[in-house]
Amino acid sequence: MATSRRSMMPGALLTDFYQFTMAYALWRAGRACARACFEASFRRAPFGGGGALSAGLADCVAFVQGFRIDAEDIDFLRAHLPDYVSDEFYAFLSGLDASDVVLHALQEGTVAFPQVPLLRVDGPLCLLQLLETPLLNFINYASLVATNAARFRLAAGSRVELMELGLRRAQGPNGALSASRYAYLGGFDATSNVLAAQVHGVPLAGTQAHSYITAFSGLHDLTTRELAVPDGGPTVDLLALSLEWRPRVCSLLGRAERDARDGELAAFVSYAQAFPRRLLLLVDTYSVHGSGTVNFCAVALALATLGLRAVGVRLDSGDLARQSLEVRAAFRCCAQSFELPWFSELKIVASNDVNEEKILAYNKQGHAIDCFGVGTALVTCERQPSLGCIYKLVELDGVPRCKLTEDEEKTTLPGRKAPYRLYGDDGRAVLDVLLGVEELAPRAGQLLPCRLLRPLGEQSLVRPSRVAPLHTTFWDRGRVCSPLLPLKELRAMSAASLGELGAEHKDLEAPTPYPVAVSEKIWALLEEMRRP
């Protein structure tokens, strides 16, 4: 389906009501068109980690591009704002668009750290206030899911595939579509969500449910026993061939054939008839050891005699690590005894309420799993349901602004800022630094004095081998001015961005905080604004 992100965007009323009450107050006070700058960032990295993957930019740009308050919106606002609000204010709202807005941002898939702006938006104060809630909505969940997915990827390692299965557990259809997109960006390989595959181009994958297996109670439930081999091969009795193989498999593996369920075998044969080249079967409906593995091997070996290779099995209950090792051992026995080397490498998929902690535990225990299917823990971000991005005014009519509070963590940094990433001789990222937009950018090989934000105010001297600006201008007064990359490229970018970090910053259990600093000029400005 060729659907643009702009056409999928909700309207301008996707915001909090107080944004419109403030808009009226600003307009009435003559401050609506003051030139403002807001920055969006987060205070703490999610999931106890070191950073987060920036995501949601494409939706931000699409929303800004299509921002209009139409006549129907105005009628709704009239019904909810006080009667004395004048027609002139509604006329002002009707004329608002993003033709005087500039949006700078981290490219999606870039690792971000606390207090480094994900977005910087310049434009009229009233309009930027109306954009606050939707922009936060777009980046909060997207960045959280992408980060969660990246953590799963780090836990699983590069060898193991990750499949997103969260549609039925996600927060509604929109949440499910977003989860599929941003899980892929964060490192997952495929989704079971057909609509997400159609809309976002995420690779599609799936097996079958237990209900398919239990729909067959015996061999008599097969409507046909035959398989017409694709590409002009012979028609064979697949059930008879599978029944010939089953006692041989049982003898080889030391299993009792009486424990192998005929209904399960019928289901497996039926599915093999439908997908002879894509056979991946759920083997834990009754007993992985006594029935599922035996029946799968029988059908897979029957296909092998016809020159067809099965894909593998899925485990969905019990001790996944132990079962995977047992199943792999069975595959290897069959491979050796029946002289089919590829049989030992059949895929094992595991999908029993998998979360990050379980994957780490399976790694320590040892397993033979090739692919984890992850649903609830991924799409609901059950360990931390919100990223908590903030959107704060940092400049108004050229004058720096900041929030000063007794809670030091909630103090914001004044002025429009440009973030840079500094790299060491080994190519690893060593520091992010925020400079005022008017300051000269750091240069490779030159000493840069700065102030760390953790511990707050500590002086540091850095001589980078390479410097990369982190912000790109994506929207500039009515036009998209930088390309929004395809999802596959963003996925590769996220992997590359994570690869720039030292292992200590990516540790899933006790990461070393990545240093973020500000220039001496911004630090001096903050100190000045703190003085009464």
GROMACS .gro file of C-alpha atoms in nm, residues 94-439:
model
  346
   94SER     CA    1  -0.713   2.948   1.101
   95GLY     CA    2  -0.409   3.118   0.948
   96LEU     CA    3  -0.150   2.916   1.137
   97ASP     CA    4   0.081   2.682   0.947
   98ALA     CA    5   0.446   2.578   0.970
   99SER     CA    6   0.574   2.809   0.698
  100ASP     CA    7   0.781   2.997   0.958
  101VAL     CA    8   0.907   2.693   1.150
  102VAL     CA    9   1.255   2.538   1.140
  103LEU     CA   10   1.305   2.186   1.276
  104HIS     CA   11   1.650   2.048   1.360
  105ALA     CA   12   1.689   1.694   1.490
  106LEU     CA   13   1.902   1.387   1.540
  107GLN     CA   14   1.861   1.150   1.250
  108GLU     CA   15   1.644   0.854   1.350
  109GLY     CA   16   1.851   0.561   1.465
  110THR     CA   17   2.114   0.780   1.634
  111VAL     CA   18   2.202   0.692   1.992
  112ALA     CA   19   2.105   0.983   2.217
  113PHE     CA   20   2.196   1.061   2.575
  114PRO     CA   21   2.027   1.252   2.857
  115GLN     CA   22   2.001   1.631   2.802
  116VAL     CA   23   2.114   1.611   2.439
  117PRO     CA   24   1.828   1.764   2.234
  118LEU     CA   25   1.651   1.514   2.011
  119LEU     CA   26   1.474   1.807   1.846
  120ARG     CA   27   1.524   2.183   1.829
  121VAL     CA   28   1.232   2.382   1.691
  122ASP     CA   29   1.241   2.753   1.598
  123GLY     CA   30   0.933   2.959   1.514
  124PRO     CA   31   0.645   3.168   1.650
  125LEU     CA   32   0.585   3.107   2.022
  126CYS     CA   33   0.215   3.028   1.999
  127LEU     CA   34   0.258   2.777   1.717
  128LEU     CA   35   0.552   2.603   1.884
  129GLN     CA   36   0.342   2.572   2.199
  130LEU     CA   37   0.068   2.399   1.998
  131LEU     CA   38   0.329   2.161   1.854
  132GLU     CA   39   0.462   2.054   2.195
  133THR     CA   40   0.226   1.767   2.274
  134PRO     CA   41   0.216   1.599   1.930
  135LEU     CA   42   0.594   1.619   1.886
  136LEU     CA   43   0.646   1.459   2.227
  137ASN     CA   44   0.385   1.197   2.143
  138PHE     CA   45   0.569   1.104   1.823
  139ILE     CA   46   0.917   1.073   1.973
  140ASN     CA   47   0.842   0.929   2.318
  141TYR     CA   48   0.696   0.590   2.229
  142ALA     CA   49   0.896   0.552   1.907
  143SER     CA   50   1.228   0.610   2.085
  144LEU     CA   51   1.126   0.388   2.375
  145VAL     CA   52   1.035   0.091   2.152
  146ALA     CA   53   1.344   0.136   1.934
  147THR     CA   54   1.561   0.142   2.246
  148ASN     CA   55   1.386  -0.163   2.390
  149ALA     CA   56   1.440  -0.348   2.063
  150ALA     CA   57   1.807  -0.250   2.059
  151ARG     CA   58   1.848  -0.391   2.410
  152PHE     CA   59   1.692  -0.720   2.296
  153ARG     CA   60   1.938  -0.723   2.008
  154LEU     CA   61   2.231  -0.666   2.243
  155ALA     CA   62   2.104  -0.942   2.472
  156ALA     CA   63   2.048  -1.192   2.190
  157GLY     CA   64   2.369  -1.115   2.003
  158SER     CA   65   2.416  -1.083   1.630
  159ARG     CA   66   2.368  -1.454   1.545
  160VAL     CA   67   2.013  -1.496   1.676
  161GLU     CA   68   1.716  -1.362   1.480
  162LEU     CA   69   1.445  -1.157   1.653
  163MET     CA   70   1.081  -1.163   1.546
  164GLU     CA   71   0.822  -0.916   1.679
  165LEU     CA   72   0.492  -1.084   1.775
  166GLY     CA   73   0.324  -0.804   1.970
  167LEU     CA   74   0.014  -0.711   1.770
  168ARG     CA   75  -0.242  -0.874   2.000
  169ARG     CA   76  -0.081  -0.726   2.314
  170ALA     CA   77  -0.006  -0.375   2.185
  171GLN     CA   78  -0.183  -0.056   2.289
  172GLY     CA   79  -0.436  -0.051   2.006
  173PRO     CA   80  -0.377  -0.069   1.630
  174ASN     CA   81  -0.171   0.250   1.610
  175GLY     CA   82   0.054   0.134   1.892
  176ALA     CA   83   0.097  -0.200   1.720
  177LEU     CA   84   0.196  -0.039   1.388
  178SER     CA   85   0.443   0.191   1.560
  179ALA     CA   86   0.587  -0.098   1.760
  180SER     CA   87   0.650  -0.303   1.446
  181ARG     CA   88   0.821  -0.015   1.269
  182TYR     CA   89   1.044   0.091   1.555
  183ALA     CA   90   1.126  -0.262   1.668
  184TYR     CA   91   1.265  -0.318   1.319
  185LEU     CA   92   1.458   0.009   1.336
  186GLY     CA   93   1.604  -0.104   1.669
  187GLY     CA   94   1.732  -0.436   1.536
  188PHE     CA   95   1.447  -0.687   1.505
  189ASP     CA   96   1.442  -0.888   1.184
  190ALA     CA   97   1.071  -0.938   1.112
  191THR     CA   98   0.715  -0.890   1.236
  192SER     CA   99   0.403  -1.105   1.243
  193ASN     CA  100   0.193  -0.790   1.182
  194VAL     CA  101   0.072  -0.810   0.821
  195LEU     CA  102  -0.045  -0.447   0.810
  196ALA     CA  103   0.291  -0.326   0.943
  197ALA     CA  104   0.462  -0.523   0.668
  198GLN     CA  105   0.234  -0.361   0.410
  199VAL     CA  106   0.255  -0.004   0.543
  200HIS     CA  107   0.615   0.011   0.665
  201GLY     CA  108   0.787  -0.259   0.460
  202VAL     CA  109   0.898  -0.460   0.763
  203PRO     CA  110   0.981  -0.822   0.665
  204LEU     CA  111   0.693  -1.057   0.746
  205ALA     CA  112   0.720  -1.389   0.929
  206GLY     CA  113   0.503  -1.636   1.120
  207THR     CA  114   0.427  -1.997   1.203
  208GLN     CA  115   0.096  -2.131   1.333
  209ALA     CA  116  -0.103  -2.140   1.657
  210HIS     CA  117  -0.180  -2.431   1.889
  211SER     CA  118  -0.540  -2.417   1.766
  212TYR     CA  119  -0.425  -2.545   1.426
  213ILE     CA  120  -0.263  -2.847   1.588
  214THR     CA  121  -0.556  -2.924   1.816
  215ALA     CA  122  -0.799  -2.894   1.521
  216PHE     CA  123  -0.676  -3.243   1.419
  217SER     CA  124  -0.769  -3.525   1.655
  218GLY     CA  125  -0.644  -3.816   1.443
  219LEU     CA  126  -0.524  -3.927   1.103
  220HIS     CA  127  -0.885  -3.948   0.984
  221ASP     CA  128  -0.905  -3.566   0.992
  222LEU     CA  129  -0.680  -3.541   0.688
  223THR     CA  130  -0.895  -3.469   0.386
  224THR     CA  131  -0.613  -3.583   0.158
  225ARG     CA  132  -0.295  -3.775   0.223
  226GLU     CA  133  -0.121  -3.666  -0.094
  227LEU     CA  134   0.133  -3.399  -0.173
  228ALA     CA  135   0.184  -3.277  -0.526
  229VAL     CA  136   0.553  -3.190  -0.528
  230PRO     CA  137   0.600  -2.835  -0.661
  231ASP     CA  138   0.773  -2.771  -0.994
  232GLY     CA  139   0.639  -3.079  -1.166
  233GLY     CA  140   0.750  -3.343  -0.920
  234PRO     CA  141   0.553  -3.660  -0.845
  235THR     CA  142   0.240  -3.681  -0.634
  236VAL     CA  143   0.311  -3.886  -0.323
  237ASP     CA  144   0.124  -4.012  -0.016
  238LEU     CA  145   0.289  -3.780   0.237
  239LEU     CA  146   0.110  -3.934   0.534
  240ALA     CA  147   0.224  -4.286   0.444
  241LEU     CA  148   0.578  -4.162   0.392
  242SER     CA  149   0.573  -3.983   0.730
  243LEU     CA  150   0.437  -4.295   0.901
  244GLU     CA  151   0.724  -4.492   0.752
  245TRP     CA  152   0.975  -4.251   0.898
  246ARG     CA  153   0.822  -4.215   1.244
  247PRO     CA  154   0.925  -4.557   1.389
  248ARG     CA  155   1.277  -4.505   1.253
  249VAL     CA  156   1.297  -4.167   1.428
  250CYS     CA  157   1.160  -4.314   1.753
  251SER     CA  158   1.414  -4.596   1.743
  252LEU     CA  159   1.699  -4.354   1.676
  253LEU     CA  160   1.601  -4.113   1.952
  254GLY     CA  161   1.494  -4.374   2.205
  255ARG     CA  162   1.132  -4.257   2.213
  256ALA     CA  163   0.814  -4.468   2.237
  257GLU     CA  164   0.602  -4.436   1.923
  258ARG     CA  165   0.286  -4.477   2.128
  259ASP     CA  166   0.360  -4.134   2.285
  260ALA     CA  167   0.360  -3.962   1.944
  261ARG     CA  168   0.014  -3.815   1.885
  262ASP     CA  169  -0.157  -3.907   1.558
  263GLY     CA  170  -0.362  -3.588   1.564
  264GLU     CA  171  -0.044  -3.383   1.583
  265LEU     CA  172   0.109  -3.581   1.297
  266ALA     CA  173  -0.203  -3.518   1.090
  267ALA     CA  174  -0.176  -3.144   1.159
  268PHE     CA  175   0.190  -3.147   1.062
  269VAL     CA  176   0.122  -3.337   0.738
  270SER     CA  177  -0.162  -3.099   0.656
  271TYR     CA  178   0.061  -2.795   0.707
  272ALA     CA  179   0.339  -2.954   0.505
  273GLN     CA  180   0.094  -3.009   0.220
  274ALA     CA  181   0.018  -2.637   0.227
  275PHE     CA  182   0.378  -2.517   0.273
  276PRO     CA  183   0.618  -2.791   0.161
  277ARG     CA  184   0.908  -2.547   0.120
  278ARG     CA  185   0.835  -2.329   0.425
  279LEU     CA  186   0.760  -2.581   0.696
  280LEU     CA  187   0.808  -2.441   1.046
  281LEU     CA  188   0.597  -2.625   1.305
  282LEU     CA  189   0.488  -2.564   1.663
  283VAL     CA  190   0.599  -2.874   1.856
  284ASP     CA  191   0.493  -2.812   2.218
  285THR     CA  192   0.115  -2.863   2.195
  286TYR     CA  193   0.141  -3.199   2.375
  287SER     CA  194   0.501  -3.294   2.451
  288VAL     CA  195   0.813  -3.158   2.286
  289HIS     CA  196   1.013  -3.466   2.389
  290GLY     CA  197   0.762  -3.745   2.338
  291SER     CA  198   0.552  -3.627   2.046
  292GLY     CA  199   0.633  -3.292   1.883
  293THR     CA  200   0.997  -3.354   1.793
  294VAL     CA  201   0.927  -3.709   1.672
  295ASN     CA  202   0.636  -3.608   1.451
  296PHE     CA  203   0.822  -3.309   1.311
  297CYS     CA  204   1.128  -3.517   1.222
  298ALA     CA  205   0.908  -3.778   1.057
  299VAL     CA  206   0.739  -3.522   0.832
  300ALA     CA  207   1.062  -3.330   0.765
  301LEU     CA  208   1.242  -3.653   0.666
  302ALA     CA  209   0.949  -3.748   0.443
  303LEU     CA  210   0.986  -3.413   0.267
  304ALA     CA  211   1.363  -3.465   0.246
  305THR     CA  212   1.314  -3.787   0.046
  306LEU     CA  213   1.133  -3.566  -0.208
  307GLY     CA  214   1.416  -3.313  -0.220
  308LEU     CA  215   1.237  -3.061   0.003
  309ARG     CA  216   1.388  -2.898   0.313
  310ALA     CA  217   1.182  -2.806   0.617
  311VAL     CA  218   1.262  -2.478   0.797
  312GLY     CA  219   1.238  -2.579   1.163
  313VAL     CA  220   1.031  -2.577   1.481
  314ARG     CA  221   0.889  -2.335   1.736
  315LEU     CA  222   0.892  -2.386   2.113
  316ASP     CA  223   0.631  -2.194   2.311
  317SER     CA  224   0.629  -2.333   2.665
  318GLY     CA  225   0.847  -2.484   2.933
  319ASP     CA  226   1.224  -2.451   2.972
  320LEU     CA  227   1.312  -2.310   2.632
  321ALA     CA  228   1.689  -2.339   2.675
  322ARG     CA  229   1.681  -2.705   2.782
  323GLN     CA  230   1.423  -2.799   2.519
  324SER     CA  231   1.621  -2.627   2.245
  325LEU     CA  232   1.931  -2.829   2.333
  326GLU     CA  233   1.730  -3.152   2.329
  327VAL     CA  234   1.571  -3.068   1.994
  328ARG     CA  235   1.907  -2.971   1.846
  329ALA     CA  236   2.052  -3.302   1.963
  330ALA     CA  237   1.765  -3.485   1.791
  331PHE     CA  238   1.828  -3.293   1.469
  332ARG     CA  239   2.196  -3.383   1.479
  333CYS     CA  240   2.121  -3.749   1.535
  334CYS     CA  241   1.894  -3.751   1.232
  335ALA     CA  242   2.149  -3.558   1.026
  336GLN     CA  243   2.422  -3.809   1.104
  337SER     CA  244   2.218  -4.127   1.084
  338PHE     CA  245   2.032  -4.040   0.766
  339GLU     CA  246   2.322  -3.855   0.599
  340LEU     CA  247   2.148  -3.520   0.576
  341PRO     CA  248   2.403  -3.263   0.706
  342TRP     CA  249   2.164  -2.969   0.673
  343PHE     CA  250   1.915  -3.134   0.909
  344SER     CA  251   2.135  -3.048   1.208
  345GLU     CA  252   2.098  -2.678   1.126
  346LEU     CA  253   1.717  -2.664   1.117
  347LYS     CA  254   1.589  -2.348   1.283
  348ILE     CA  255   1.465  -2.344   1.643
  349VAL     CA  256   1.234  -2.054   1.728
  350ALA     CA  257   1.139  -1.980   2.091
  351SER     CA  258   0.848  -1.761   2.199
  352ASN     CA  259   0.730  -1.817   2.557
  353ASP     CA  260   0.684  -1.468   2.715
  354VAL     CA  261   1.040  -1.388   2.617
  355ASN     CA  262   1.195  -1.080   2.775
  356GLU     CA  263   1.543  -0.934   2.808
  357GLU     CA  264   1.614  -1.102   3.142
  358LYS     CA  265   1.515  -1.445   3.008
  359ILE     CA  266   1.742  -1.411   2.705
  360LEU     CA  267   2.035  -1.321   2.930
  361ALA     CA  268   1.952  -1.620   3.152
  362TYR     CA  269   1.931  -1.854   2.851
  363ASN     CA  270   2.271  -1.726   2.736
  364LYS     CA  271   2.424  -1.818   3.071
  365GLN     CA  272   2.244  -2.153   3.078
  366GLY     CA  273   2.336  -2.239   2.719
  367HIS     CA  274   2.081  -2.286   2.441
  368ALA     CA  275   2.043  -2.376   2.074
  369ILE     CA  276   1.779  -2.115   1.986
  370ASP     CA  277   1.812  -1.948   1.645
  371CYS     CA  278   1.526  -1.700   1.675
  372PHE     CA  279   1.334  -1.542   1.961
  373GLY     CA  280   0.975  -1.436   1.906
  374VAL     CA  281   0.899  -1.143   2.138
  375GLY     CA  282   0.560  -0.985   2.199
  376THR     CA  283   0.437  -0.830   2.523
  377ALA     CA  284   0.773  -0.735   2.676
  378LEU     CA  285   0.872  -0.553   2.356
  379VAL     CA  286   0.564  -0.362   2.245
  380THR     CA  287   0.436  -0.265   2.592
  381CYS     CA  288   0.788  -0.177   2.714
  382GLU     CA  289   0.683  -0.346   3.037
  383ARG     CA  290   1.003  -0.256   3.224
  384GLN     CA  291   0.942   0.117   3.162
  385PRO     CA  292   0.622   0.233   2.992
  386SER     CA  293   0.733   0.590   2.914
  387LEU     CA  294   1.052   0.764   2.808
  388GLY     CA  295   0.952   1.095   2.967
  389CYS     CA  296   1.079   1.335   2.701
  390ILE     CA  297   1.048   1.703   2.785
  391TYR     CA  298   1.000   2.006   2.558
  392LYS     CA  299   1.129   2.331   2.706
  393LEU     CA  300   1.158   2.693   2.600
  394VAL     CA  301   1.529   2.780   2.571
  395GLU     CA  302   1.519   3.115   2.391
  396LEU     CA  303   1.264   3.390   2.326
  397ASP     CA  304   1.329   3.688   2.097
  398GLY     CA  305   1.699   3.614   2.115
  399VAL     CA  306   1.711   3.603   2.496
  400PRO     CA  307   1.810   3.270   2.657
  401ARG     CA  308   1.552   3.110   2.886
  402CYS     CA  309   1.572   2.819   3.126
  403LYS     CA  310   1.378   2.649   3.401
  404LEU     CA  311   1.540   2.692   3.743
  405THR     CA  312   1.415   2.467   4.019
  406GLU     CA  313   1.519   2.324   4.353
  407ASP     CA  314   1.523   1.985   4.182
  408GLU     CA  315   1.860   2.006   4.008
  409GLU     CA  316   1.770   1.729   3.763
  410LYS     CA  317   1.483   1.939   3.628
  411THR     CA  318   1.694   2.250   3.562
  412THR     CA  319   1.716   2.310   3.188
  413LEU     CA  320   2.008   2.447   2.987
  414PRO     CA  321   1.957   2.796   2.841
  415GLY     CA  322   1.998   2.906   2.481
  416ARG     CA  323   1.976   2.740   2.141
  417LYS     CA  324   2.228   2.459   2.131
  418ALA     CA  325   2.403   2.252   1.867
  419PRO     CA  326   2.516   1.905   1.978
  420TYR     CA  327   2.837   1.740   1.857
  421ARG     CA  328   2.978   1.391   1.906
  422LEU     CA  329   3.352   1.366   1.969
  423TYR     CA  330   3.554   1.055   1.883
  424GLY     CA  331   3.882   0.915   2.008
  425ASP     CA  332   4.175   0.768   1.818
  426ASP     CA  333   4.011   0.423   1.820
  427GLY     CA  334   3.700   0.554   1.643
  428ARG     CA  335   3.482   0.521   1.952
  429ALA     CA  336   3.256   0.802   2.066
  430VAL     CA  337   3.399   0.959   2.384
  431LEU     CA  338   3.183   1.265   2.458
  432ASP     CA  339   2.879   1.461   2.341
  433VAL     CA  340   2.910   1.835   2.385
  434LEU     CA  341   2.648   2.110   2.352
  435LEU     CA  342   2.759   2.447   2.214
  436GLY     CA  343   2.559   2.759   2.151
  437VAL     CA  344   2.453   2.775   1.786
  438GLU     CA  345   2.662   3.087   1.743
  439GLU     CA  346   2.980   2.918   1.872
   0.00000   0.00000   0.00000
